[in-house]
Coordinates of C-alpha atoms in Angstrom, one line a residue:
M1 CA 19.0 -14.3 48.9
K2 CA 22.6 -14.7 47.6
A3 CA 21.3 -17.4 45.5
F4 CA 17.9 -15.5 44.4
W5 CA 20.2 -12.8 43.2
G6 CA 22.5 -15.2 41.3
L7 CA 19.8 -16.6 39.3
I8 CA 18.8 -13.3 38.3
A9 CA 22.4 -12.6 37.3
A10 CA 22.2 -16.0 35.4
E11 CA 19.2 -15.6 33.7
T12 CA 20.1 -12.1 32.5
R13 CA 23.5 -13.3 30.9
E14 CA 21.2 -16.0 29.4
L15 CA 18.7 -13.7 28.0
L16 CA 21.8 -11.5 27.0
R17 CA 23.3 -14.2 24.8
D18 CA 19.8 -14.7 23.1
R19 CA 20.0 -11.9 20.8
A20 CA 16.9 -12.6 18.7
G21 CA 14.8 -13.0 21.9
L22 CA 16.4 -9.5 22.8
F23 CA 15.3 -8.1 19.4
W24 CA 11.6 -9.6 20.3
M25 CA 11.5 -8.2 23.9
L26 CA 13.0 -4.9 23.7
G27 CA 13.7 -3.8 20.0
F28 CA 10.6 -4.8 18.1
P29 CA 8.2 -3.0 20.3
V30 CA 10.2 0.1 19.8
I31 CA 10.4 -0.4 16.0
F32 CA 6.3 -1.1 16.1
I33 CA 5.5 2.0 17.9
L34 CA 7.6 4.1 15.6
L35 CA 6.4 2.8 12.3
F36 CA 2.7 3.4 13.7
G37 CA 3.7 6.9 15.1
F38 CA 5.3 8.2 11.9
V39 CA 2.3 6.5 9.8
F40 CA -0.8 8.2 12.0
S41 CA 1.0 11.0 14.0
G42 CA -0.4 13.3 11.3
S43 CA 2.9 15.5 11.4
E44 CA 3.1 15.6 7.6
E45 CA 0.8 18.1 6.3
V46 CA -1.7 16.9 3.8
H47 CA -1.9 18.1 0.0
F48 CA -4.3 18.0 -2.7
E49 CA -4.1 18.5 -6.4
L50 CA -7.4 20.3 -7.2
G51 CA -8.9 20.6 -10.6
V52 CA -11.0 23.6 -11.3
V53 CA -13.4 23.9 -14.2
G54 CA -15.2 27.0 -15.2
G55 CA -15.4 30.4 -13.8
S56 CA -14.9 33.3 -15.9
D57 CA -17.0 36.0 -14.3
P58 CA -15.5 38.2 -11.7
A59 CA -16.9 36.7 -8.6
S60 CA -15.5 32.7 -10.0
Q61 CA -12.2 34.7 -10.4
G62 CA -12.0 36.0 -7.0
L63 CA -13.3 32.2 -5.6
L64 CA -10.3 31.1 -7.9
E65 CA -7.7 33.2 -6.5
A66 CA -8.8 32.1 -2.8
L67 CA -8.5 28.7 -3.9
K68 CA -4.9 29.4 -5.2
R69 CA -4.2 31.0 -1.6
V70 CA -4.8 27.9 0.4
P71 CA -1.8 26.3 1.1
V72 CA -2.8 22.7 0.8
L73 CA -4.3 22.9 -2.6
T74 CA -2.7 23.1 -6.2
V75 CA -5.2 24.7 -8.3
H76 CA -4.8 23.5 -12.0
Q77 CA -7.6 24.9 -14.4
G78 CA -9.0 23.2 -17.8
R79 CA -12.0 21.6 -19.4
E80 CA -13.9 19.5 -17.5
E81 CA -13.5 16.5 -19.6
E82 CA -9.7 17.0 -19.2
E83 CA -9.7 17.3 -15.4
L84 CA -11.9 14.4 -14.8
A85 CA -9.3 12.2 -17.2
E86 CA -6.9 13.3 -14.9
L87 CA -8.8 12.5 -11.5
R88 CA -9.3 9.0 -13.3
A89 CA -5.5 8.8 -14.1
G90 CA -4.6 9.5 -10.3
R91 CA -3.6 12.8 -11.1
R92 CA -5.9 14.9 -9.2
D93 CA -7.5 14.7 -5.9
G94 CA -10.8 16.3 -6.8
V95 CA -12.5 18.3 -9.9
L96 CA -14.3 21.5 -8.4
V97 CA -16.7 22.6 -11.0
I98 CA -17.8 26.3 -10.4
P99 CA -21.2 27.1 -11.7
A100 CA -21.9 29.6 -14.5
G101 CA -23.6 33.0 -13.4
L102 CA -21.9 33.0 -9.6
S103 CA -21.9 36.8 -9.6
D104 CA -25.6 36.7 -10.3
P105 CA -27.2 33.7 -8.0
P106 CA -30.6 32.6 -8.7
G107 CA -33.8 33.2 -6.9
G108 CA -33.5 31.8 -3.5
G109 CA -29.6 32.2 -2.9
R110 CA -28.7 28.6 -3.2
T111 CA -25.8 28.0 -5.8
E112 CA -24.5 24.3 -5.8
F113 CA -20.9 23.5 -6.5
V114 CA -20.1 20.2 -7.9
L115 CA -16.8 18.4 -6.4
Y116 CA -16.1 15.3 -8.5
V117 CA -14.0 13.0 -6.1
D118 CA -12.0 9.5 -6.6
A119 CA -14.6 7.1 -5.0
T120 CA -11.7 4.7 -4.2
Q121 CA -9.7 7.7 -2.0
L122 CA -11.8 7.0 1.0
T123 CA -10.1 9.0 3.6
G124 CA -8.6 11.9 1.3
R125 CA -11.9 12.9 -0.3
E126 CA -13.4 13.8 2.9
V127 CA -10.9 16.1 3.9
L128 CA -10.7 17.7 0.7
S129 CA -14.4 18.3 1.0
S130 CA -14.1 19.6 4.4
V131 CA -10.9 22.1 3.4
L132 CA -13.4 23.1 0.3
D133 CA -16.4 23.6 2.5
Q134 CA -14.3 26.2 4.6
V135 CA -13.1 27.9 1.9
L136 CA -16.6 28.4 0.4
A137 CA -17.6 29.6 3.7
E138 CA -15.0 32.2 4.4
F139 CA -15.5 33.5 0.7
E140 CA -19.3 33.8 1.1
A141 CA -18.6 35.6 4.5
Q142 CA -16.1 38.2 2.7
A143 CA -18.4 38.6 -0.1
G144 CA -21.0 40.6 1.5
G145 CA -24.4 41.5 0.8
P146 CA -27.4 38.8 0.9
Q147 CA -26.3 35.3 1.8
R148 CA -25.5 33.3 -1.1
R149 CA -25.6 29.7 0.9
L150 CA -22.9 28.2 -1.4
V151 CA -23.2 24.3 -1.2
L152 CA -20.6 21.8 -2.3
T153 CA -21.9 18.5 -3.5
E154 CA -19.7 15.6 -3.6
K155 CA -20.1 13.0 -6.7
P156 CA -17.9 10.0 -6.7
I157 CA -16.9 9.4 -10.5
Q158 CA -17.1 5.4 -9.8
A159 CA -20.4 4.0 -10.6
R160 CA -19.8 1.5 -7.8
N161 CA -19.4 2.4 -4.2
F162 CA -15.8 1.7 -3.2
R163 CA -15.6 0.3 0.5
P164 CA -12.8 -0.2 2.9
I165 CA -13.2 -4.1 2.4
D166 CA -12.6 -3.4 -1.2
F167 CA -9.2 -2.0 -0.4
T168 CA -8.2 -4.5 2.4
V169 CA -8.9 -7.8 0.7
P170 CA -6.4 -7.4 -2.2
G171 CA -3.9 -5.9 0.5
V172 CA -4.4 -9.3 2.6
L173 CA -4.0 -11.3 -0.6
A174 CA -0.7 -9.5 -1.1
M175 CA 0.4 -10.0 2.4
T176 CA -0.2 -13.8 2.3
V177 CA 1.9 -13.7 -0.9
M178 CA 5.0 -12.2 0.5
Q179 CA 4.2 -14.2 3.8
L180 CA 4.8 -17.4 1.8
G181 CA 8.0 -16.3 0.4
L182 CA 9.4 -15.5 3.8
F183 CA 8.1 -18.3 6.3
G184 CA 6.7 -20.7 3.7
V185 CA 10.1 -20.9 1.5
A186 CA 13.1 -18.9 3.8
A187 CA 12.1 -20.4 7.0
H188 CA 11.2 -23.8 5.5
L189 CA 15.0 -23.8 3.7
L190 CA 16.6 -22.8 7.2
S191 CA 14.7 -25.8 8.7
L192 CA 16.3 -28.3 6.4
R193 CA 19.5 -26.7 6.6
E194 CA 19.6 -27.0 10.1
R195 CA 18.4 -30.5 10.0
K196 CA 21.4 -31.3 7.4
V197 CA 18.4 -32.4 4.9
L198 CA 19.7 -29.9 2.4
R199 CA 23.2 -31.4 3.0
R200 CA 22.1 -34.9 1.9
L201 CA 19.8 -33.5 -1.0
W202 CA 22.9 -31.9 -2.4
A203 CA 25.0 -35.4 -2.2
A204 CA 21.9 -37.1 -3.9
P205 CA 21.6 -38.3 -7.0
V206 CA 18.6 -36.1 -7.9
P207 CA 20.2 -33.0 -9.7
R208 CA 19.5 -29.7 -7.3
T209 CA 17.8 -28.4 -10.0
V210 CA 15.0 -30.7 -9.7
F211 CA 14.5 -29.6 -6.1
V212 CA 14.4 -26.1 -6.6
S213 CA 12.3 -26.2 -9.6
A214 CA 9.7 -28.8 -7.5
L215 CA 10.0 -26.3 -4.2
I216 CA 9.2 -23.2 -6.2
T217 CA 6.5 -24.8 -8.4
Q218 CA 4.6 -26.1 -5.3
R219 CA 5.1 -22.9 -3.6
V220 CA 3.6 -21.1 -6.8
L221 CA 0.9 -23.3 -6.8
L222 CA -0.1 -22.9 -2.8
A223 CA 0.0 -18.9 -3.7
L224 CA -2.9 -19.7 -6.3
L225 CA -4.7 -21.9 -3.9
Q226 CA -4.2 -19.0 -1.1
G227 CA -5.7 -16.7 -3.7
A228 CA -8.6 -18.8 -4.6
I229 CA -9.5 -19.2 -1.0
I230 CA -9.4 -15.3 -0.1
L231 CA -10.9 -14.1 -3.4
T232 CA -14.1 -16.3 -2.9
L233 CA -14.1 -15.5 0.6
G234 CA -14.2 -12.0 0.0
H235 CA -16.9 -12.2 -3.0
V236 CA -19.1 -14.6 -1.0
V237 CA -18.9 -12.8 2.4
F238 CA -18.3 -9.5 1.6
S239 CA -19.1 -9.2 -2.1
V240 CA -15.8 -8.1 -3.3
P241 CA -16.0 -8.3 -7.1
I242 CA -13.1 -9.1 -9.6
L243 CA -13.7 -6.1 -12.2
G244 CA -10.7 -6.6 -14.0
S245 CA -9.2 -9.6 -16.3
R246 CA -8.7 -12.8 -14.9
L247 CA -6.1 -13.9 -16.9
V248 CA -4.1 -10.8 -15.5
L249 CA -5.0 -11.2 -12.3
L250 CA -3.6 -14.9 -12.5
G251 CA -0.4 -13.3 -14.1
V252 CA 0.1 -10.7 -11.5
L253 CA -0.1 -13.5 -8.6
V254 CA 2.0 -15.9 -10.6
L255 CA 4.5 -13.2 -10.8
G256 CA 4.4 -11.9 -7.1
A257 CA 4.5 -15.4 -5.8
L258 CA 7.9 -16.0 -7.9
A259 CA 9.2 -12.5 -6.6
F260 CA 8.5 -13.5 -2.7
V261 CA 9.9 -17.2 -3.4
A262 CA 13.0 -15.6 -4.7
L263 CA 13.2 -13.4 -1.8
G264 CA 13.1 -16.2 0.4
Y265 CA 15.6 -18.1 -1.0
F266 CA 17.9 -15.0 -0.7
L267 CA 17.2 -14.2 2.9
A268 CA 17.7 -18.0 3.9
A269 CA 21.2 -17.5 1.9
L270 CA 22.0 -14.7 4.3
A271 CA 20.9 -16.3 8.0
R272 CA 23.4 -18.9 9.4
T273 CA 21.0 -20.4 11.9
Q274 CA 17.7 -21.3 12.1
E275 CA 16.9 -18.9 15.3
S276 CA 18.7 -15.7 13.9
G277 CA 17.1 -16.3 10.5
I278 CA 13.6 -16.4 11.7
A279 CA 14.4 -13.0 13.7
F280 CA 15.7 -11.8 10.4
L281 CA 12.3 -12.7 8.4
Q282 CA 10.1 -11.0 11.0
A283 CA 12.5 -8.2 11.0
V284 CA 11.8 -7.8 7.1
N285 CA 8.1 -8.8 7.4
F286 CA 6.9 -6.1 9.6
P287 CA 8.2 -3.0 8.1
M288 CA 7.0 -4.2 4.5
M289 CA 3.6 -4.8 5.9
F290 CA 3.3 -1.7 7.2
L291 CA 4.8 0.4 4.6
S292 CA 3.8 -0.7 1.5
G293 CA 0.3 0.8 1.8
I294 CA -1.8 -2.8 1.4
F295 CA -3.5 -1.7 4.6
W296 CA -4.1 2.1 4.3
P297 CA -3.2 4.5 1.2
V298 CA 0.4 5.4 0.7
E299 CA -0.7 9.1 1.3
W300 CA -0.7 8.6 4.6
M301 CA 3.1 7.9 5.0
P302 CA 5.3 10.7 6.0
G303 CA 7.3 12.2 3.3
F304 CA 10.7 10.9 4.5
L305 CA 9.4 7.5 4.6
R306 CA 8.2 7.8 0.9
P307 CA 11.7 6.5 -0.9
V308 CA 11.2 3.5 1.5
V309 CA 7.6 2.5 0.3
W310 CA 8.6 2.9 -3.6
A311 CA 11.7 0.7 -3.1
L312 CA 9.4 -2.0 -1.7
P313 CA 8.2 -4.9 -3.9
L314 CA 4.9 -5.1 -1.7
T315 CA 4.0 -2.1 -2.4
Y316 CA 3.8 -2.7 -6.2
L317 CA 2.0 -6.4 -5.7
G318 CA -0.4 -4.7 -4.1
D319 CA -1.3 -2.0 -6.2
A320 CA -1.1 -4.3 -9.2
L321 CA -4.0 -6.6 -7.1
R322 CA -5.7 -3.8 -6.4
Q323 CA -6.1 -2.3 -9.8
T324 CA -6.7 -6.0 -11.2
M325 CA -9.5 -6.8 -8.7
V326 CA -11.2 -3.6 -8.0
Q327 CA -10.0 -1.1 -10.3
A328 CA -8.6 1.0 -7.7
T329 CA -6.8 4.2 -8.7
P330 CA -3.2 3.1 -9.3
L331 CA -0.2 4.6 -7.7
V332 CA 1.7 3.7 -11.1
P333 CA 0.3 2.2 -14.2
L334 CA -0.3 -1.4 -14.2
W335 CA 3.0 -2.2 -16.5
L336 CA 5.1 -0.3 -14.4
D337 CA 4.0 -2.8 -11.3
L338 CA 4.7 -5.7 -13.3
V339 CA 8.0 -4.4 -14.7
V340 CA 9.3 -3.5 -10.8
L341 CA 8.0 -7.2 -9.7
G342 CA 9.6 -8.6 -12.8
G343 CA 13.0 -6.5 -11.9
W344 CA 13.0 -7.7 -8.2
L345 CA 12.5 -11.3 -9.4
A346 CA 15.9 -11.2 -11.4
V347 CA 17.7 -9.5 -9.3
L348 CA 16.8 -11.6 -6.3
A349 CA 16.7 -14.9 -8.3
I350 CA 20.8 -13.8 -9.3
L351 CA 21.6 -12.8 -5.7
A352 CA 19.9 -16.0 -4.2
V353 CA 21.9 -18.1 -6.8
R354 CA 25.3 -16.3 -5.8
F355 CA 24.6 -16.6 -2.0
F356 CA 22.4 -19.8 -1.0
R357 CA 24.5 -22.5 0.7
W358 CA 23.3 -25.8 1.0
E359 CA 25.0 -26.5 4.6

């Protein structure tokens, strides 16, 4: 029995020495559940920017005041074409058109309200419709008299139906580009350094810039190959189209690949050993993958995590790919996505050159 407990103590000490293994056994599950809990716990109150069109008669004004009293709604009044333009630009979550003559309903008592929504906002539009349905029901009940049967009709502003797979495929492509930089570059460099290959290359007659340029070019070409495979699979199997310019999409892929290759070089420079480096890469990989909005909308994130979301380069790559591929509602303008990715590329390249070690 003494030997039994002695072996347990020895194994425990060995485990405590392996900090990377200890992190993945104990630390990572805690981080994992916290990330998913913050995203899906529903603790953050939803909020909608609602455009309202029409409503000059007293009944319409009463409904407008009722909408303004709803805590989750911020109401904007304007002309229909202006509010629809705001909706397409992503500055409105919906546009409600109040029909003329609400005070004097047509025969039969049926009054139809049109709610224009963005077809790309798969979950938010359902919640908004539910909120407005409830407001109309309460307004109708308070009005008294004959039942008006106020009806809400939802109309997506995109001609093509936007499906969950249309949201997912650009996100998967963004994820593969990120992991190419993390594991295809950083992990590869850590392995070469561990086996003393980098040291021999440093002493070789071949200029070091040639080695670095060759590795970067090969990884960018690999990113384009990955992109071609994912885009082809998405189109053939799931009918996911490419609605934007293919040249712009190519440029976004190249810029994203360069930014994450630079990130891979920088992370490889920070790690001292291959074992600790892999744990470090995983610690960067998972939060970035779950907090960047590539698999679910950024709007689902709690408010205190939003600064982290907007600081991640993957957020902008995913948004740029989604805009270019399926013309989804942008988080930010495409030019800003490209500027942020370019800024990440410049900063990471400078840091990688400054801190990279050949041995």
